JSON list of C-alpha atoms in Angstrom, two decimals:
[
{"chain": "E", "resi": 11, "resn": "MET", "atom": "CA", "xyz": [0.00, 0.00, 0.00]},
{"chain": "E", "resi": 12, "resn": "LYS", "atom": "CA", "xyz": [1.35, 3.46, -0.88]},
{"chain": "E", "resi": 13, "resn": "LEU", "atom": "CA", "xyz": [2.11, 5.86, 1.95]},
{"chain": "E", "resi": 14, "resn": "LEU", "atom": "CA", "xyz": [-0.45, 8.34, 0.68]},
{"chain": "E", "resi": 15, "resn": "ASP", "atom": "CA", "xyz": [-3.10, 5.61, 0.74]},
{"chain": "E", "resi": 16, "resn": "ARG", "atom": "CA", "xyz": [-2.10, 4.78, 4.31]},
{"chain": "E", "resi": 17, "resn": "LEU", "atom": "CA", "xyz": [-2.37, 8.44, 5.33]},
{"chain": "E", "resi": 18, "resn": "LEU", "atom": "CA", "xyz": [-5.81, 8.85, 3.84]},
{"chain": "E", "resi": 19, "resn": "GLY", "atom": "CA", "xyz": [-7.44, 5.84, 5.42]},
{"chain": "E", "resi": 20, "resn": "ASN", "atom": "CA", "xyz": [-7.88, 4.11, 8.74]},
{"chain": "E", "resi": 21, "resn": "VAL", "atom": "CA", "xyz": [-5.44, 1.23, 8.40]},
{"chain": "E", "resi": 22, "resn": "GLU", "atom": "CA", "xyz": [-3.70, -1.00, 10.90]},
{"chain": "E", "resi": 23, "resn": "LEU", "atom": "CA", "xyz": [0.07, -1.04, 11.22]},
{"chain": "E", "resi": 24, "resn": "ASP", "atom": "CA", "xyz": [1.60, -3.75, 9.11]},
{"chain": "E", "resi": 25, "resn": "SER", "atom": "CA", "xyz": [4.43, -5.97, 10.31]},
{"chain": "E", "resi": 26, "resn": "LEU", "atom": "CA", "xyz": [7.07, -3.63, 8.82]},
{"chain": "E", "resi": 27, "resn": "THR", "atom": "CA", "xyz": [5.94, -0.39, 10.48]},
{"chain": "E", "resi": 28, "resn": "VAL", "atom": "CA", "xyz": [7.37, 0.31, 13.91]},
{"chain": "E", "resi": 29, "resn": "ALA", "atom": "CA", "xyz": [5.58, 2.70, 16.24]},
{"chain": "E", "resi": 30, "resn": "SER", "atom": "CA", "xyz": [8.10, 5.02, 17.86]},
{"chain": "E", "resi": 31, "resn": "GLY", "atom": "CA", "xyz": [7.97, 7.89, 20.32]},
{"chain": "E", "resi": 32, "resn": "LYS", "atom": "CA", "xyz": [10.41, 9.65, 18.01]},
{"chain": "E", "resi": 33, "resn": "LYS", "atom": "CA", "xyz": [7.94, 9.74, 15.13]},
{"chain": "E", "resi": 34, "resn": "GLY", "atom": "CA", "xyz": [5.47, 12.58, 14.79]},
{"chain": "E", "resi": 35, "resn": "ILE", "atom": "CA", "xyz": [3.37, 13.89, 11.97]},
{"chain": "E", "resi": 36, "resn": "ALA", "atom": "CA", "xyz": [2.02, 17.37, 11.28]},
{"chain": "E", "resi": 37, "resn": "GLY", "atom": "CA", "xyz": [-1.66, 18.20, 11.45]},
{"chain": "E", "resi": 38, "resn": "ALA", "atom": "CA", "xyz": [-2.78, 14.60, 11.21]},
{"chain": "E", "resi": 39, "resn": "THR", "atom": "CA", "xyz": [-5.86, 12.76, 12.36]},
{"chain": "E", "resi": 40, "resn": "HIS", "atom": "CA", "xyz": [-5.69, 9.90, 14.83]},
{"chain": "E", "resi": 41, "resn": "GLU", "atom": "CA", "xyz": [-5.92, 7.39, 11.99]},
{"chain": "E", "resi": 42, "resn": "GLN", "atom": "CA", "xyz": [-3.14, 9.06, 9.99]},
{"chain": "E", "resi": 43, "resn": "VAL", "atom": "CA", "xyz": [-0.81, 9.16, 12.98]},
{"chain": "E", "resi": 44, "resn": "LYS", "atom": "CA", "xyz": [-1.40, 5.48, 13.71]},
{"chain": "E", "resi": 45, "resn": "ALA", "atom": "CA", "xyz": [-1.05, 4.51, 10.03]},
{"chain": "E", "resi": 46, "resn": "VAL", "atom": "CA", "xyz": [2.56, 5.66, 9.89]},
{"chain": "E", "resi": 47, "resn": "GLY", "atom": "CA", "xyz": [3.58, 4.42, 13.33]},
{"chain": "E", "resi": 48, "resn": "ALA", "atom": "CA", "xyz": [3.82, 7.86, 14.92]},
{"chain": "E", "resi": 49, "resn": "VAL", "atom": "CA", "xyz": [2.60, 8.54, 18.44]},
{"chain": "E", "resi": 50, "resn": "TRP", "atom": "CA", "xyz": [2.41, 12.33, 18.45]},
{"chain": "E", "resi": 51, "resn": "SER", "atom": "CA", "xyz": [1.38, 15.18, 16.22]},
{"chain": "E", "resi": 52, "resn": "TYR", "atom": "CA", "xyz": [1.63, 18.95, 16.08]},
{"chain": "E", "resi": 53, "resn": "ASP", "atom": "CA", "xyz": [-0.23, 21.73, 14.34]},
{"chain": "E", "resi": 54, "resn": "TYR", "atom": "CA", "xyz": [2.41, 24.47, 14.05]},
{"chain": "E", "resi": 55, "resn": "ARG", "atom": "CA", "xyz": [1.46, 26.31, 17.22]},
{"chain": "E", "resi": 56, "resn": "LEU", "atom": "CA", "xyz": [1.87, 26.30, 20.97]},
{"chain": "E", "resi": 57, "resn": "GLY", "atom": "CA", "xyz": [-1.76, 25.52, 21.68]},
{"chain": "E", "resi": 58, "resn": "ILE", "atom": "CA", "xyz": [-4.13, 23.07, 20.10]},
{"chain": "E", "resi": 59, "resn": "ARG", "atom": "CA", "xyz": [-6.14, 24.32, 17.14]},
{"chain": "E", "resi": 60, "resn": "ASP", "atom": "CA", "xyz": [-8.42, 21.27, 16.97]},
{"chain": "E", "resi": 61, "resn": "PRO", "atom": "CA", "xyz": [-8.69, 19.35, 20.27]},
{"chain": "E", "resi": 62, "resn": "ASN", "atom": "CA", "xyz": [-10.51, 16.49, 18.55]},
{"chain": "E", "resi": 63, "resn": "ARG", "atom": "CA", "xyz": [-7.31, 15.72, 16.68]},
{"chain": "E", "resi": 64, "resn": "PHE", "atom": "CA", "xyz": [-5.43, 14.91, 19.88]},
{"chain": "E", "resi": 65, "resn": "VAL", "atom": "CA", "xyz": [-7.46, 12.11, 21.41]},
{"chain": "E", "resi": 66, "resn": "LEU", "atom": "CA", "xyz": [-7.11, 8.36, 21.73]},
{"chain": "E", "resi": 67, "resn": "GLY", "atom": "CA", "xyz": [-3.52, 8.36, 22.93]},
{"chain": "E", "resi": 68, "resn": "ILE", "atom": "CA", "xyz": [-2.10, 10.73, 20.33]},
{"chain": "E", "resi": 69, "resn": "GLY", "atom": "CA", "xyz": [0.00, 13.35, 22.04]},
{"chain": "E", "resi": 70, "resn": "HIS", "atom": "CA", "xyz": [0.20, 17.00, 21.06]},
{"chain": "E", "resi": 71, "resn": "VAL", "atom": "CA", "xyz": [3.67, 18.52, 20.90]},
{"chain": "E", "resi": 72, "resn": "PRO", "atom": "CA", "xyz": [3.73, 22.33, 21.00]},
{"chain": "E", "resi": 73, "resn": "MET", "atom": "CA", "xyz": [5.80, 24.28, 18.48]},
{"chain": "E", "resi": 74, "resn": "ILE", "atom": "CA", "xyz": [7.43, 27.69, 18.61]},
{"chain": "E", "resi": 75, "resn": "TRP", "atom": "CA", "xyz": [7.15, 28.35, 14.89]},
{"chain": "E", "resi": 76, "resn": "GLY", "atom": "CA", "xyz": [9.70, 31.14, 14.48]},
{"chain": "E", "resi": 77, "resn": "ARG", "atom": "CA", "xyz": [10.57, 34.66, 15.52]},
{"chain": "E", "resi": 78, "resn": "GLY", "atom": "CA", "xyz": [8.05, 37.01, 17.10]},
{"chain": "E", "resi": 79, "resn": "TYR", "atom": "CA", "xyz": [6.66, 34.53, 19.60]},
{"chain": "E", "resi": 80, "resn": "ASP", "atom": "CA", "xyz": [4.55, 35.77, 22.51]},
{"chain": "E", "resi": 81, "resn": "LEU", "atom": "CA", "xyz": [6.48, 35.40, 25.80]},
{"chain": "E", "resi": 82, "resn": "VAL", "atom": "CA", "xyz": [3.34, 34.94, 27.89]},
{"chain": "E", "resi": 83, "resn": "ALA", "atom": "CA", "xyz": [1.92, 32.35, 25.46]},
{"chain": "E", "resi": 84, "resn": "VAL", "atom": "CA", "xyz": [5.21, 30.43, 25.58]},
{"chain": "E", "resi": 85, "resn": "LYS", "atom": "CA", "xyz": [5.12, 30.35, 29.39]},
{"chain": "E", "resi": 86, "resn": "ILE", "atom": "CA", "xyz": [1.51, 29.17, 29.43]},
{"chain": "E", "resi": 87, "resn": "ALA", "atom": "CA", "xyz": [2.19, 26.45, 26.86]},
{"chain": "E", "resi": 88, "resn": "VAL", "atom": "CA", "xyz": [5.27, 25.24, 28.71]},
{"chain": "E", "resi": 89, "resn": "ARG", "atom": "CA", "xyz": [3.31, 25.07, 31.99]},
{"chain": "E", "resi": 90, "resn": "LYS", "atom": "CA", "xyz": [0.55, 23.05, 30.29]},
{"chain": "E", "resi": 91, "resn": "ASN", "atom": "CA", "xyz": [3.09, 20.67, 28.74]},
{"chain": "E", "resi": 92, "resn": "THR", "atom": "CA", "xyz": [5.51, 20.07, 31.61]},
{"chain": "E", "resi": 93, "resn": "GLY", "atom": "CA", "xyz": [8.09, 17.45, 30.75]},
{"chain": "E", "resi": 94, "resn": "LYS", "atom": "CA", "xyz": [7.07, 17.27, 27.10]},
{"chain": "E", "resi": 95, "resn": "PRO", "atom": "CA", "xyz": [9.21, 18.03, 24.09]},
{"chain": "E", "resi": 96, "resn": "ILE", "atom": "CA", "xyz": [8.77, 21.44, 22.48]},
{"chain": "E", "resi": 97, "resn": "LEU", "atom": "CA", "xyz": [9.54, 21.88, 18.80]},
{"chain": "E", "resi": 98, "resn": "ILE", "atom": "CA", "xyz": [11.63, 24.96, 18.06]},
{"chain": "E", "resi": 99, "resn": "PHE", "atom": "CA", "xyz": [11.35, 26.53, 14.57]},
{"chain": "E", "resi": 100, "resn": "ASN", "atom": "CA", "xyz": [9.48, 25.42, 11.47]},
{"chain": "E", "resi": 101, "resn": "GLU", "atom": "CA", "xyz": [11.43, 25.01, 8.25]},
{"chain": "E", "resi": 102, "resn": "PRO", "atom": "CA", "xyz": [13.85, 27.86, 8.94]},
{"chain": "E", "resi": 103, "resn": "ASP", "atom": "CA", "xyz": [15.90, 26.79, 5.91]},
{"chain": "E", "resi": 104, "resn": "THR", "atom": "CA", "xyz": [13.23, 27.41, 3.28]},
{"chain": "E", "resi": 105, "resn": "PRO", "atom": "CA", "xyz": [12.97, 30.47, 1.00]},
{"chain": "E", "resi": 106, "resn": "SER", "atom": "CA", "xyz": [10.89, 33.32, 2.38]},
{"chain": "E", "resi": 107, "resn": "THR", "atom": "CA", "xyz": [8.44, 32.94, -0.49]},
{"chain": "E", "resi": 108, "resn": "TRP", "atom": "CA", "xyz": [7.35, 29.55, 0.92]},
{"chain": "E", "resi": 109, "resn": "GLY", "atom": "CA", "xyz": [5.64, 31.11, 3.92]},
{"chain": "E", "resi": 110, "resn": "GLN", "atom": "CA", "xyz": [7.60, 29.21, 6.57]},
{"chain": "E", "resi": 111, "resn": "SER", "atom": "CA", "xyz": [9.64, 30.69, 9.41]},
{"chain": "E", "resi": 112, "resn": "CYS", "atom": "CA", "xyz": [12.70, 31.29, 7.18]},
{"chain": "E", "resi": 113, "resn": "ILE", "atom": "CA", "xyz": [15.26, 32.09, 9.87]},
{"chain": "E", "resi": 114, "resn": "LYS", "atom": "CA", "xyz": [18.91, 32.31, 8.96]},
{"chain": "E", "resi": 115, "resn": "PRO", "atom": "CA", "xyz": [21.23, 30.27, 11.23]},
{"chain": "E", "resi": 116, "resn": "ASP", "atom": "CA", "xyz": [22.80, 33.38, 12.79]},
{"chain": "E", "resi": 117, "resn": "GLU", "atom": "CA", "xyz": [19.39, 34.80, 13.73]},
{"chain": "E", "resi": 118, "resn": "ALA", "atom": "CA", "xyz": [18.27, 31.42, 15.07]},
{"chain": "E", "resi": 119, "resn": "ALA", "atom": "CA", "xyz": [21.43, 31.26, 17.20]},
{"chain": "E", "resi": 120, "resn": "LYS", "atom": "CA", "xyz": [20.56, 34.67, 18.69]},
{"chain": "E", "resi": 121, "resn": "LEU", "atom": "CA", "xyz": [16.94, 33.66, 19.37]},
{"chain": "E", "resi": 122, "resn": "TYR", "atom": "CA", "xyz": [17.65, 30.23, 20.81]},
{"chain": "E", "resi": 123, "resn": "LYS", "atom": "CA", "xyz": [19.61, 31.05, 23.99]},
{"chain": "E", "resi": 124, "resn": "PRO", "atom": "CA", "xyz": [17.02, 33.42, 25.55]},
{"chain": "E", "resi": 125, "resn": "LEU", "atom": "CA", "xyz": [14.18, 31.19, 24.34]},
{"chain": "E", "resi": 126, "resn": "ARG", "atom": "CA", "xyz": [15.75, 28.16, 26.01]},
{"chain": "E", "resi": 127, "resn": "ALA", "atom": "CA", "xyz": [16.28, 30.18, 29.22]},
{"chain": "E", "resi": 128, "resn": "LEU", "atom": "CA", "xyz": [12.65, 31.32, 29.17]},
{"chain": "E", "resi": 129, "resn": "ILE", "atom": "CA", "xyz": [11.32, 27.79, 28.68]},
{"chain": "E", "resi": 130, "resn": "HIS", "atom": "CA", "xyz": [13.56, 26.30, 31.36]},
{"chain": "E", "resi": 131, "resn": "SER", "atom": "CA", "xyz": [12.61, 29.06, 33.82]},
{"chain": "E", "resi": 132, "resn": "VAL", "atom": "CA", "xyz": [9.10, 27.58, 33.68]},
{"chain": "E", "resi": 133, "resn": "ASP", "atom": "CA", "xyz": [10.00, 23.90, 33.22]},
{"chain": "E", "resi": 134, "resn": "PRO", "atom": "CA", "xyz": [13.61, 22.82, 33.76]},
{"chain": "E", "resi": 135, "resn": "THR", "atom": "CA", "xyz": [12.69, 19.36, 32.40]},
{"chain": "E", "resi": 136, "resn": "ALA", "atom": "CA", "xyz": [11.49, 20.66, 29.01]},
{"chain": "E", "resi": 137, "resn": "LYS", "atom": "CA", "xyz": [13.13, 19.00, 26.03]},
{"chain": "E", "resi": 138, "resn": "LEU", "atom": "CA", "xyz": [13.81, 21.41, 23.18]},
{"chain": "E", "resi": 139, "resn": "ILE", "atom": "CA", "xyz": [13.74, 19.74, 19.78]},
{"chain": "E", "resi": 140, "resn": "VAL", "atom": "CA", "xyz": [15.30, 22.19, 17.35]},
{"chain": "E", "resi": 141, "resn": "GLY", "atom": "CA", "xyz": [15.18, 22.69, 13.61]},
{"chain": "E", "resi": 142, "resn": "GLY", "atom": "CA", "xyz": [12.21, 21.56, 11.65]},
{"chain": "E", "resi": 143, "resn": "VAL", "atom": "CA", "xyz": [14.55, 21.62, 8.70]},
{"chain": "E", "resi": 144, "resn": "TYR", "atom": "CA", "xyz": [13.18, 20.82, 5.30]},
{"chain": "E", "resi": 145, "resn": "PHE", "atom": "CA", "xyz": [14.40, 17.74, 3.41]},
{"chain": "E", "resi": 146, "resn": "LEU", "atom": "CA", "xyz": [17.19, 16.86, 5.83]},
{"chain": "E", "resi": 147, "resn": "ASP", "atom": "CA", "xyz": [19.00, 20.18, 5.40]},
{"chain": "E", "resi": 148, "resn": "LEU", "atom": "CA", "xyz": [21.93, 19.42, 7.65]},
{"chain": "E", "resi": 149, "resn": "GLN", "atom": "CA", "xyz": [23.78, 22.50, 6.35]},
{"chain": "E", "resi": 150, "resn": "TRP", "atom": "CA", "xyz": [21.32, 24.76, 8.17]},
{"chain": "E", "resi": 151, "resn": "ALA", "atom": "CA", "xyz": [21.72, 22.77, 11.39]},
{"chain": "E", "resi": 152, "resn": "ALA", "atom": "CA", "xyz": [25.52, 22.81, 11.14]},
{"chain": "E", "resi": 153, "resn": "ALA", "atom": "CA", "xyz": [25.52, 26.56, 10.46]},
{"chain": "E", "resi": 154, "resn": "PHE", "atom": "CA", "xyz": [23.18, 27.14, 13.43]},
{"chain": "E", "resi": 155, "resn": "VAL", "atom": "CA", "xyz": [25.55, 25.22, 15.73]},
{"chain": "E", "resi": 156, "resn": "ALA", "atom": "CA", "xyz": [28.59, 27.10, 14.37]},
{"chain": "E", "resi": 157, "resn": "GLU", "atom": "CA", "xyz": [26.89, 30.50, 14.74]},
{"chain": "E", "resi": 158, "resn": "TYR", "atom": "CA", "xyz": [25.74, 29.68, 18.26]},
{"chain": "E", "resi": 159, "resn": "LYS", "atom": "CA", "xyz": [29.27, 28.69, 19.25]},
{"chain": "E", "resi": 160, "resn": "LYS", "atom": "CA", "xyz": [30.67, 31.86, 17.68]},
{"chain": "E", "resi": 161, "resn": "LEU", "atom": "CA", "xyz": [28.14, 34.03, 19.56]},
{"chain": "E", "resi": 162, "resn": "HIS", "atom": "CA", "xyz": [28.11, 32.29, 22.93]},
{"chain": "E", "resi": 163, "resn": "GLY", "atom": "CA", "xyz": [31.43, 30.43, 23.12]},
{"chain": "E", "resi": 164, "resn": "LEU", "atom": "CA", "xyz": [29.88, 26.99, 23.52]},
{"chain": "E", "resi": 165, "resn": "LEU", "atom": "CA", "xyz": [27.71, 24.54, 21.62]},
{"chain": "E", "resi": 166, "resn": "PRO", "atom": "CA", "xyz": [23.94, 24.93, 21.93]},
{"chain": "E", "resi": 167, "resn": "ILE", "atom": "CA", "xyz": [22.23, 22.47, 24.25]},
{"chain": "E", "resi": 168, "resn": "VAL", "atom": "CA", "xyz": [19.52, 20.66, 22.32]},
{"chain": "E", "resi": 169, "resn": "GLU", "atom": "CA", "xyz": [17.69, 17.52, 23.35]},
{"chain": "E", "resi": 170, "resn": "GLY", "atom": "CA", "xyz": [16.99, 16.62, 19.75]},
{"chain": "E", "resi": 171, "resn": "TRP", "atom": "CA", "xyz": [16.57, 17.76, 16.16]},
{"chain": "E", "resi": 172, "resn": "HIS", "atom": "CA", "xyz": [13.39, 17.56, 14.15]},
{"chain": "E", "resi": 173, "resn": "VAL", "atom": "CA", "xyz": [13.35, 17.10, 10.42]},
{"chain": "E", "resi": 174, "resn": "HIS", "atom": "CA", "xyz": [10.45, 17.39, 8.01]},
{"chain": "E", "resi": 175, "resn": "HIS", "atom": "CA", "xyz": [10.94, 14.36, 5.87]},
{"chain": "E", "resi": 176, "resn": "TYR", "atom": "CA", "xyz": [8.38, 14.51, 3.09]},
{"chain": "E", "resi": 177, "resn": "ALA", "atom": "CA", "xyz": [7.35, 11.29, 1.39]},
{"chain": "E", "resi": 178, "resn": "ASP", "atom": "CA", "xyz": [7.68, 12.85, -2.06]},
{"chain": "E", "resi": 179, "resn": "SER", "atom": "CA", "xyz": [11.28, 14.02, -1.55]},
{"chain": "E", "resi": 180, "resn": "LYS", "atom": "CA", "xyz": [14.18, 12.54, -3.46]},
{"chain": "E", "resi": 181, "resn": "ASN", "atom": "CA", "xyz": [15.91, 11.41, -0.27]},
{"chain": "E", "resi": 182, "resn": "TYR", "atom": "CA", "xyz": [12.91, 9.84, 1.46]},
{"chain": "E", "resi": 183, "resn": "HIS", "atom": "CA", "xyz": [13.35, 6.14, 2.11]},
{"chain": "E", "resi": 184, "resn": "ARG", "atom": "CA", "xyz": [10.00, 4.80, 3.29]},
{"chain": "E", "resi": 185, "resn": "ASP", "atom": "CA", "xyz": [11.29, 1.47, 4.53]},
{"chain": "E", "resi": 186, "resn": "VAL", "atom": "CA", "xyz": [14.01, 3.11, 6.63]},
{"chain": "E", "resi": 187, "resn": "TRP", "atom": "CA", "xyz": [11.55, 5.61, 8.14]},
{"chain": "E", "resi": 188, "resn": "ARG", "atom": "CA", "xyz": [9.00, 2.90, 8.88]},
{"chain": "E", "resi": 189, "resn": "ARG", "atom": "CA", "xyz": [11.54, 0.81, 10.77]},
{"chain": "E", "resi": 190, "resn": "THR", "atom": "CA", "xyz": [13.04, 3.67, 12.77]}
]
């Protein structure tokens, strides 16, 4: 069955698909999340746009989409999601015409340190999952790390990196993703 078919219907996991706490999917229904073996989803915001989407054991992971975030909203979201991962940035490596956060690595490096301090002032156990890079753009991530080190004299502390790995990309390997 094609991945798109799996995403559009309510299907059971087959013997090749491994459910993993590391796998999430954007803006998906319960059935879509389960179909690909993910256990969490997000909808590009700190809060939940559609609460019906996050039922039946599917977790919501909040996202700080880009620059210009509301400090009070971040604190409220962190308090409501104590101990949960928080996604930081959405496709910062894409062209500005794509309508994503489009943050250059040097700007991201400047934003990240105070953002991390703010989040950990509310929840020291929060896990910041950085990036949201498009099509495994490791150059952006490497440049972010280098810029952060240049600015702050040390490597950024991140609990993980998130990547938007689209099924129609040239470097998407369905069988590898399903088994991860």
